[in-house]
Amino acid sequence: MHGHILRHLQFLTIQSTQLSLLSLVAVCQWSSITEKTSYKTFKKRREHHAMSTNFINGEANTDYESLITPLLSSQRPLVNSTSQVAIVGAHVCPIESLDYEIAENDFLKQDWRSRGKMQIFQYVLMKWLLCFLIGLIVSLIGFFNNLAVENIAGMKFVVTSNMMMLNRFGMAFLVFSVSNLILTLVASIITAFIAPAAAGSGIPEVKAYLNGVDAPGIFSLRTLVIKIIGSITAVSSSLLVGKAGPMVHTGACVAALLGQGGSKRFKLTWRWLRFFKNDRDRRDLVTCGSAAGIAAAFRAPVGGVLFALEEMASWWRSALLWRSFFTTAVVAIVLRALIDFCLSGKCGLFGKGGLIMFDVYSESVTYHLIDVLPVLTLGAIGGILGSLYNFLLDKVLRIYNRINEKGVVYKILIACAISIFTSCLLFGLPWLASCQPCPSDASEACPTIGRSGNFKKFQCPPGQYNDLASLIFNTNDDSVRNLFSKNTKFEFQFSSILIFFVTCYFLSIISYGIVAPAGLFIPVIVTGASYGRFVGMLVGSHSNLDHGLYAVLGAASFLGGSMRMTVSLCVIILELTNNLLLLPLIMLVLLVSKTVADAFNSNIYDLIMNAKGFPYLETHTEPYMRQLTVGDVVRGPLQVFQGIEKVGNIVHVLSTTSHNGFPVIDEPPLSESPVLYGLILRAHAIELLKKKAFMPTPVPIGTDALKLFYAGDFLKRGSSNGDKIEDLQFTEEEMEMFLDLHPFTNASPYTVVDSMSLAKALILFREVGLRHLMVTPKISGRSPVVGILTRHDFMPGHILDLHPMLARSRWKRLRIRAPRLFKLF
């Protein structure tokens, strides 16, 4: 008689015992799944709610017959094998969905009606004020990051170069490698022990959040602080990682913290902040924060807006475009003022940089029709190299995940090993290059001593320079400047550029997965620029384009092949190089490289999200979803409440399930026949139990009882955890009382009939930003609700588990598969 409830407990037990890394990496199932059963089961549960079920330490005593008896169809399995957790940073943790849908219940609608013009003005004013604060804070953080990296890394190279000038090469290598190791240790230790969610670039986490995935800890204050400090130390340690990706995560953290509606812990309880205690407004602020992060990293305000639109946001509207544009404009103005301040020499020895503004093509660029063929070839090869880069990086990340399972010590050891290996390469490879005589028409001092530049002396005698050291024994920003520089056809040798390209290609792959904040933008730009420069040297006199221009196009092709963006990357590169005349060639390269790379695999951020287990909903639907209806993926058991429910029933269901949404059904005498009244969230039900607005008899709640609540009780809290059912205590008398759920139930949830195609339901689910999608029967006489679709039900891995024959369907996306040999790795 209670087999359906026990079946759900058995489902959780099987999931906890069968958890493995392969299930984590494959597809993430949602912890807020609301499963399905028939209406008769609901009535049985009401009659026998005091059942004897033990659920201790994740194990349940279950009825075996209920496990093998199909609930809705004898041909469908009840238990699926995908995981309900994801890898966030270095930890395996449960994740939930975000409530982007507005709960239109009677109580909250009354609160909106009572708002006057002053409160509406406050709401609009706070939106723009928070956007201004996001732009201001993110620009200050971006400037501080750049200044810190330039000075720390610059002083390290100066000390090393001074020792080499004294022919103390062994001591120079020791100082260089030890300083790199210490910086890497600092970054990895604080990340591993304080904020594991700060590891990596953070772009996949932010992108998943804007899609509706609520991964714990990714926007906490601790994560923000460690992201800033860890990014500075990791980039300064000469690891081939960037600071642009972490800046996106930093901007999102700043926006999320500002928009969480204040904090009782820090006495920030300003009434105006309560307007933003909902997922929808926080989502918009995080979008503005991610745009500000790119704008601060590359000093590209328009590129930041387009990056947020093209790559990050799953939902967009014109009002959000205005606010994100305003945010990035604030970033651009503040950075311009800070750069002018640094030009006066008050920012340290290496503080006069332009925040990676590669202003190298201010003069006219001439090209002819004959130059189109090598540019097309450059883009096609860049697409192939970018897709291979994604493939190798995905494999390396999976290997790192297996090693990281063994403990924190192994994570730190990996980081230290890569740091030592990188130091050996950076210091040893320049010895393979021969010294070049300084050009007589050099625009700067040659050789370069004690500062950044194109002509690193390294081990060369006076009057000569080491071209490979100018690229490899330098900061990433300075390496890109050297590669992008114009009129430098004879400054670099073929062998030096080739060695630098291969080194950057593989070092950036193995460096990204360490437990430290690390971005991919700058490493991909450096690698692509060296590839483009090499192609330009091969073409030689057969092209009218400068070698530095080929480096810019190579960076564009590699970015397009790896990250698969077009419009935003095009604008970012134009803002980096400060020349609109490059627009046609960059557009052509990006289109070709993205088209070629899409034939092999997905973009790098999608692959990382898949490896981390985030249940990301793509914009497209899989072709086989057209063959299925929503009824084909609905599973049981379903837990429902009556409009006026007994307190003991509510407590029991909340205690024995992990669902976050429950249908509310009215029966006679409240209605002529069983009807679906709406949906109530777990958090709202717990708040009702907490206030104890109980009634001794099952009658509608009175107006006096509604005075116990105010709108703030049902607003979503910030980063802190909400109340749990285990923290509430009730007497036996209270358990026999009743609670009217009608005023607090979302009476207009989105519903679909069970005969709708799964593809069509996915489009509705994603475009509206839902957490729960109710499924109603098309045929009358059945239960008023068949089940609930959550994000998990649309995951391809889950669908293929339920219907394995679809895996062999001819309706698949066209993709060039990797050889069987590569699949072994």
PDB file of N, CA and C in Angstrom, residues 531-580:
ATOM      1  N   TYR A 531      50.700  30.652 -34.467  1.00  0.00           N
ATOM      2  CA  TYR A 531      50.338  29.871 -35.659  1.00  0.00           C
ATOM      3  C   TYR A 531      50.149  30.785 -36.869  1.00  0.00           C
ATOM      4  N   GLY A 532      49.436  31.904 -36.681  1.00  0.00           N
ATOM      5  CA  GLY A 532      49.238  32.835 -37.786  1.00  0.00           C
ATOM      6  C   GLY A 532      50.530  33.449 -38.261  1.00  0.00           C
ATOM      7  N   ARG A 533      51.409  33.770 -37.330  1.00  0.00           N
ATOM      8  CA  ARG A 533      52.714  34.337 -37.719  1.00  0.00           C
ATOM      9  C   ARG A 533      53.517  33.328 -38.535  1.00  0.00           C
ATOM     10  N   PHE A 534      53.441  32.081 -38.148  1.00  0.00           N
ATOM     11  CA  PHE A 534      54.167  31.038 -38.883  1.00  0.00           C
ATOM     12  C   PHE A 534      53.618  30.906 -40.305  1.00  0.00           C
ATOM     13  N   VAL A 535      52.291  30.962 -40.454  1.00  0.00           N
ATOM     14  CA  VAL A 535      51.698  30.902 -41.792  1.00  0.00           C
ATOM     15  C   VAL A 535      52.125  32.104 -42.619  1.00  0.00           C
ATOM     16  N   GLY A 536      52.157  33.281 -42.002  1.00  0.00           N
ATOM     17  CA  GLY A 536      52.595  34.470 -42.712  1.00  0.00           C
ATOM     18  C   GLY A 536      54.028  34.359 -43.191  1.00  0.00           C
ATOM     19  N   MET A 537      54.876  33.747 -42.384  1.00  0.00           N
ATOM     20  CA  MET A 537      56.273  33.550 -42.797  1.00  0.00           C
ATOM     21  C   MET A 537      56.374  32.535 -43.931  1.00  0.00           C
ATOM     22  N   LEU A 538      55.496  31.524 -43.935  1.00  0.00           N
ATOM     23  CA  LEU A 538      55.498  30.549 -45.023  1.00  0.00           C
ATOM     24  C   LEU A 538      55.038  31.177 -46.337  1.00  0.00           C
ATOM     25  N   VAL A 539      54.003  32.002 -46.251  1.00  0.00           N
ATOM     26  CA  VAL A 539      53.504  32.660 -47.462  1.00  0.00           C
ATOM     27  C   VAL A 539      54.529  33.639 -48.000  1.00  0.00           C
ATOM     28  N   GLY A 540      55.150  34.390 -47.088  1.00  0.00           N
ATOM     29  CA  GLY A 540      56.238  35.281 -47.464  1.00  0.00           C
ATOM     30  C   GLY A 540      55.825  36.364 -48.444  1.00  0.00           C
ATOM     31  N   SER A 541      56.578  36.482 -49.529  1.00  0.00           N
ATOM     32  CA  SER A 541      56.365  37.548 -50.516  1.00  0.00           C
ATOM     33  C   SER A 541      55.155  37.304 -51.408  1.00  0.00           C
ATOM     34  N   HIS A 542      54.501  36.133 -51.280  1.00  0.00           N
ATOM     35  CA  HIS A 542      53.329  35.839 -52.102  1.00  0.00           C
ATOM     36  C   HIS A 542      52.069  36.530 -51.590  1.00  0.00           C
ATOM     37  N   SER A 543      52.175  37.249 -50.492  1.00  0.00           N
ATOM     38  CA  SER A 543      51.038  37.955 -49.912  1.00  0.00           C
ATOM     39  C   SER A 543      51.426  39.382 -49.598  1.00  0.00           C
ATOM     40  N   ASN A 544      50.451  40.271 -49.660  1.00  0.00           N
ATOM     41  CA  ASN A 544      50.680  41.680 -49.342  1.00  0.00           C
ATOM     42  C   ASN A 544      50.476  41.989 -47.861  1.00  0.00           C
ATOM     43  N   LEU A 545      50.055  40.999 -47.105  1.00  0.00           N
ATOM     44  CA  LEU A 545      49.739  41.222 -45.696  1.00  0.00           C
ATOM     45  C   LEU A 545      50.991  41.138 -44.839  1.00  0.00           C
ATOM     46  N   ASP A 546      51.019  41.961 -43.816  1.00  0.00           N
ATOM     47  CA  ASP A 546      52.134  41.965 -42.873  1.00  0.00           C
ATOM     48  C   ASP A 546      52.083  40.723 -41.995  1.00  0.00           C
ATOM     49  N   HIS A 547      53.250  40.287 -41.519  1.00  0.00           N
ATOM     50  CA  HIS A 547      53.299  39.113 -40.644  1.00  0.00           C
ATOM     51  C   HIS A 547      52.523  39.340 -39.359  1.00  0.00           C
ATOM     52  N   GLY A 548      52.558  40.561 -38.860  1.00  0.00           N
ATOM     53  CA  GLY A 548      51.781  40.858 -37.654  1.00  0.00           C
ATOM     54  C   GLY A 548      50.288  40.728 -37.892  1.00  0.00           C
ATOM     55  N   LEU A 549      49.843  41.088 -39.102  1.00  0.00           N
ATOM     56  CA  LEU A 549      48.431  40.919 -39.434  1.00  0.00           C
ATOM     57  C   LEU A 549      48.059  39.445 -39.519  1.00  0.00           C
ATOM     58  N   TYR A 550      48.956  38.628 -40.050  1.00  0.00           N
ATOM     59  CA  TYR A 550      48.711  37.180 -40.053  1.00  0.00           C
ATOM     60  C   TYR A 550      48.600  36.646 -38.626  1.00  0.00           C
ATOM     61  N   ALA A 551      49.364  37.217 -37.711  1.00  0.00           N
ATOM     62  CA  ALA A 551      49.272  36.794 -36.313  1.00  0.00           C
ATOM     63  C   ALA A 551      47.884  37.121 -35.747  1.00  0.00           C
ATOM     64  N   VAL A 552      47.347  38.291 -36.091  1.00  0.00           N
ATOM     65  CA  VAL A 552      46.004  38.661 -35.639  1.00  0.00           C
ATOM     66  C   VAL A 552      44.967  37.698 -36.221  1.00  0.00           C
ATOM     67  N   LEU A 553      45.080  37.405 -37.508  1.00  0.00           N
ATOM     68  CA  LEU A 553      44.137  36.489 -38.146  1.00  0.00           C
ATOM     69  C   LEU A 553      44.284  35.072 -37.596  1.00  0.00           C
ATOM     70  N   GLY A 554      45.510  34.670 -37.290  1.00  0.00           N
ATOM     71  CA  GLY A 554      45.719  33.355 -36.685  1.00  0.00           C
ATOM     72  C   GLY A 554      45.068  33.253 -35.321  1.00  0.00           C
ATOM     73  N   ALA A 555      45.181  34.320 -34.521  1.00  0.00           N
ATOM     74  CA  ALA A 555      44.508  34.330 -33.215  1.00  0.00           C
ATOM     75  C   ALA A 555      43.002  34.231 -33.391  1.00  0.00           C
ATOM     76  N   ALA A 556      42.460  34.930 -34.392  1.00  0.00           N
ATOM     77  CA  ALA A 556      41.017  34.866 -34.653  1.00  0.00           C
ATOM     78  C   ALA A 556      40.596  33.466 -35.077  1.00  0.00           C
ATOM     79  N   SER A 557      41.383  32.829 -35.947  1.00  0.00           N
ATOM     80  CA  SER A 557      41.024  31.487 -36.413  1.00  0.00           C
ATOM     81  C   SER A 557      41.066  30.470 -35.277  1.00  0.00           C
ATOM     82  N   PHE A 558      42.042  30.582 -34.411  1.00  0.00           N
ATOM     83  CA  PHE A 558      42.153  29.628 -33.303  1.00  0.00           C
ATOM     84  C   PHE A 558      41.055  29.864 -32.270  1.00  0.00           C
ATOM     85  N   LEU A 559      40.706  31.134 -32.028  1.00  0.00           N
ATOM     86  CA  LEU A 559      39.588  31.430 -31.135  1.00  0.00           C
ATOM     87  C   LEU A 559      38.281  30.892 -31.703  1.00  0.00           C
ATOM     88  N   GLY A 560      38.078  31.090 -33.009  1.00  0.00           N
ATOM     89  CA  GLY A 560      36.867  30.571 -33.627  1.00  0.00           C
ATOM     90  C   GLY A 560      36.813  29.062 -33.627  1.00  0.00           C
ATOM     91  N   GLY A 561      37.954  28.403 -33.817  1.00  0.00           N
ATOM     92  CA  GLY A 561      37.988  26.954 -33.826  1.00  0.00           C
ATOM     93  C   GLY A 561      37.811  26.333 -32.463  1.00  0.00           C
ATOM     94  N   SER A 562      38.177  27.060 -31.418  1.00  0.00           N
ATOM     95  CA  SER A 562      38.077  26.515 -30.066  1.00  0.00           C
ATOM     96  C   SER A 562      36.804  26.960 -29.357  1.00  0.00           C
ATOM     97  N   MET A 563      36.495  28.259 -29.414  1.00  0.00           N
ATOM     98  CA  MET A 563      35.371  28.801 -28.650  1.00  0.00           C
ATOM     99  C   MET A 563      34.105  28.955 -29.481  1.00  0.00           C
ATOM    100  N   ARG A 564      34.202  28.912 -30.797  1.00  0.00           N
ATOM    101  CA  ARG A 564      33.059  28.867 -31.717  1.00  0.00           C
ATOM    102  C   ARG A 564      32.172  30.114 -31.644  1.00  0.00           C
ATOM    103  N   MET A 565      32.706  31.217 -31.227  1.00  0.00           N
ATOM    104  CA  MET A 565      31.952  32.466 -31.272  1.00  0.00           C
ATOM    105  C   MET A 565      32.353  33.235 -32.522  1.00  0.00           C
ATOM    106  N   THR A 566      31.480  34.097 -32.992  1.00  0.00           N
ATOM    107  CA  THR A 566      31.762  34.844 -34.216  1.00  0.00           C
ATOM    108  C   THR A 566      31.676  36.349 -33.982  1.00  0.00           C
ATOM    109  N   VAL A 567      30.485  36.845 -33.718  1.00  0.00           N
ATOM    110  CA  VAL A 567      30.283  38.293 -33.620  1.00  0.00           C
ATOM    111  C   VAL A 567      31.082  38.879 -32.463  1.00  0.00           C
ATOM    112  N   SER A 568      30.966  38.292 -31.286  1.00  0.00           N
ATOM    113  CA  SER A 568      31.654  38.847 -30.118  1.00  0.00           C
ATOM    114  C   SER A 568      33.162  38.781 -30.277  1.00  0.00           C
ATOM    115  N   LEU A 569      33.689  37.661 -30.773  1.00  0.00           N
ATOM    116  CA  LEU A 569      35.134  37.559 -30.978  1.00  0.00           C
ATOM    117  C   LEU A 569      35.616  38.559 -32.004  1.00  0.00           C
ATOM    118  N   CYS A 570      34.843  38.760 -33.048  1.00  0.00           N
ATOM    119  CA  CYS A 570      35.220  39.721 -34.079  1.00  0.00           C
ATOM    120  C   CYS A 570      35.370  41.117 -33.480  1.00  0.00           C
ATOM    121  N   VAL A 571      34.391  41.529 -32.681  1.00  0.00           N
ATOM    122  CA  VAL A 571      34.429  42.864 -32.087  1.00  0.00           C
ATOM    123  C   VAL A 571      35.539  42.968 -31.041  1.00  0.00           C
ATOM    124  N   ILE A 572      35.744  41.920 -30.243  1.00  0.00           N
ATOM    125  CA  ILE A 572      36.813  41.942 -29.239  1.00  0.00           C
ATOM    126  C   ILE A 572      38.171  42.114 -29.905  1.00  0.00           C
ATOM    127  N   ILE A 573      38.425  41.392 -30.987  1.00  0.00           N
ATOM    128  CA  ILE A 573      39.711  41.502 -31.683  1.00  0.00           C
ATOM    129  C   ILE A 573      39.869  42.881 -32.302  1.00  0.00           C
ATOM    130  N   LEU A 574      38.780  43.426 -32.844  1.00  0.00           N
ATOM    131  CA  LEU A 574      38.852  44.778 -33.405  1.00  0.00           C
ATOM    132  C   LEU A 574      39.166  45.801 -32.318  1.00  0.00           C
ATOM    133  N   GLU A 575      38.547  45.639 -31.138  1.00  0.00           N
ATOM    134  CA  GLU A 575      38.834  46.572 -30.046  1.00  0.00           C
ATOM    135  C   GLU A 575      40.233  46.368 -29.494  1.00  0.00           C
ATOM    136  N   LEU A 576      40.755  45.150 -29.571  1.00  0.00           N
ATOM    137  CA  LEU A 576      42.129  44.898 -29.120  1.00  0.00           C
ATOM    138  C   LEU A 576      43.141  45.542 -30.057  1.00  0.00           C
ATOM    139  N   THR A 577      42.918  45.411 -31.349  1.00  0.00           N
ATOM    140  CA  THR A 577      43.879  45.914 -32.328  1.00  0.00           C
ATOM    141  C   THR A 577      43.603  47.350 -32.733  1.00  0.00           C
ATOM    142  N   ASN A 578      42.437  47.881 -32.362  1.00  0.00           N
ATOM    143  CA  ASN A 578      42.117  49.289 -32.579  1.00  0.00           C
ATOM    144  C   ASN A 578      42.130  49.666 -34.055  1.00  0.00           C
ATOM    145  N   ASN A 579      41.584  48.793 -34.913  1.00  0.00           N
ATOM    146  CA  ASN A 579      41.538  49.091 -36.335  1.00  0.00           C
ATOM    147  C   ASN A 579      40.335  48.412 -36.973  1.00  0.00           C
ATOM    148  N   LEU A 580      39.416  49.222 -37.460  1.00  0.00           N
ATOM    149  CA  LEU A 580      38.218  48.700 -38.085  1.00  0.00           C
ATOM    150  C   LEU A 580      38.476  48.152 -39.487  1.00  0.00           C
TER     151      LEU A 580
END
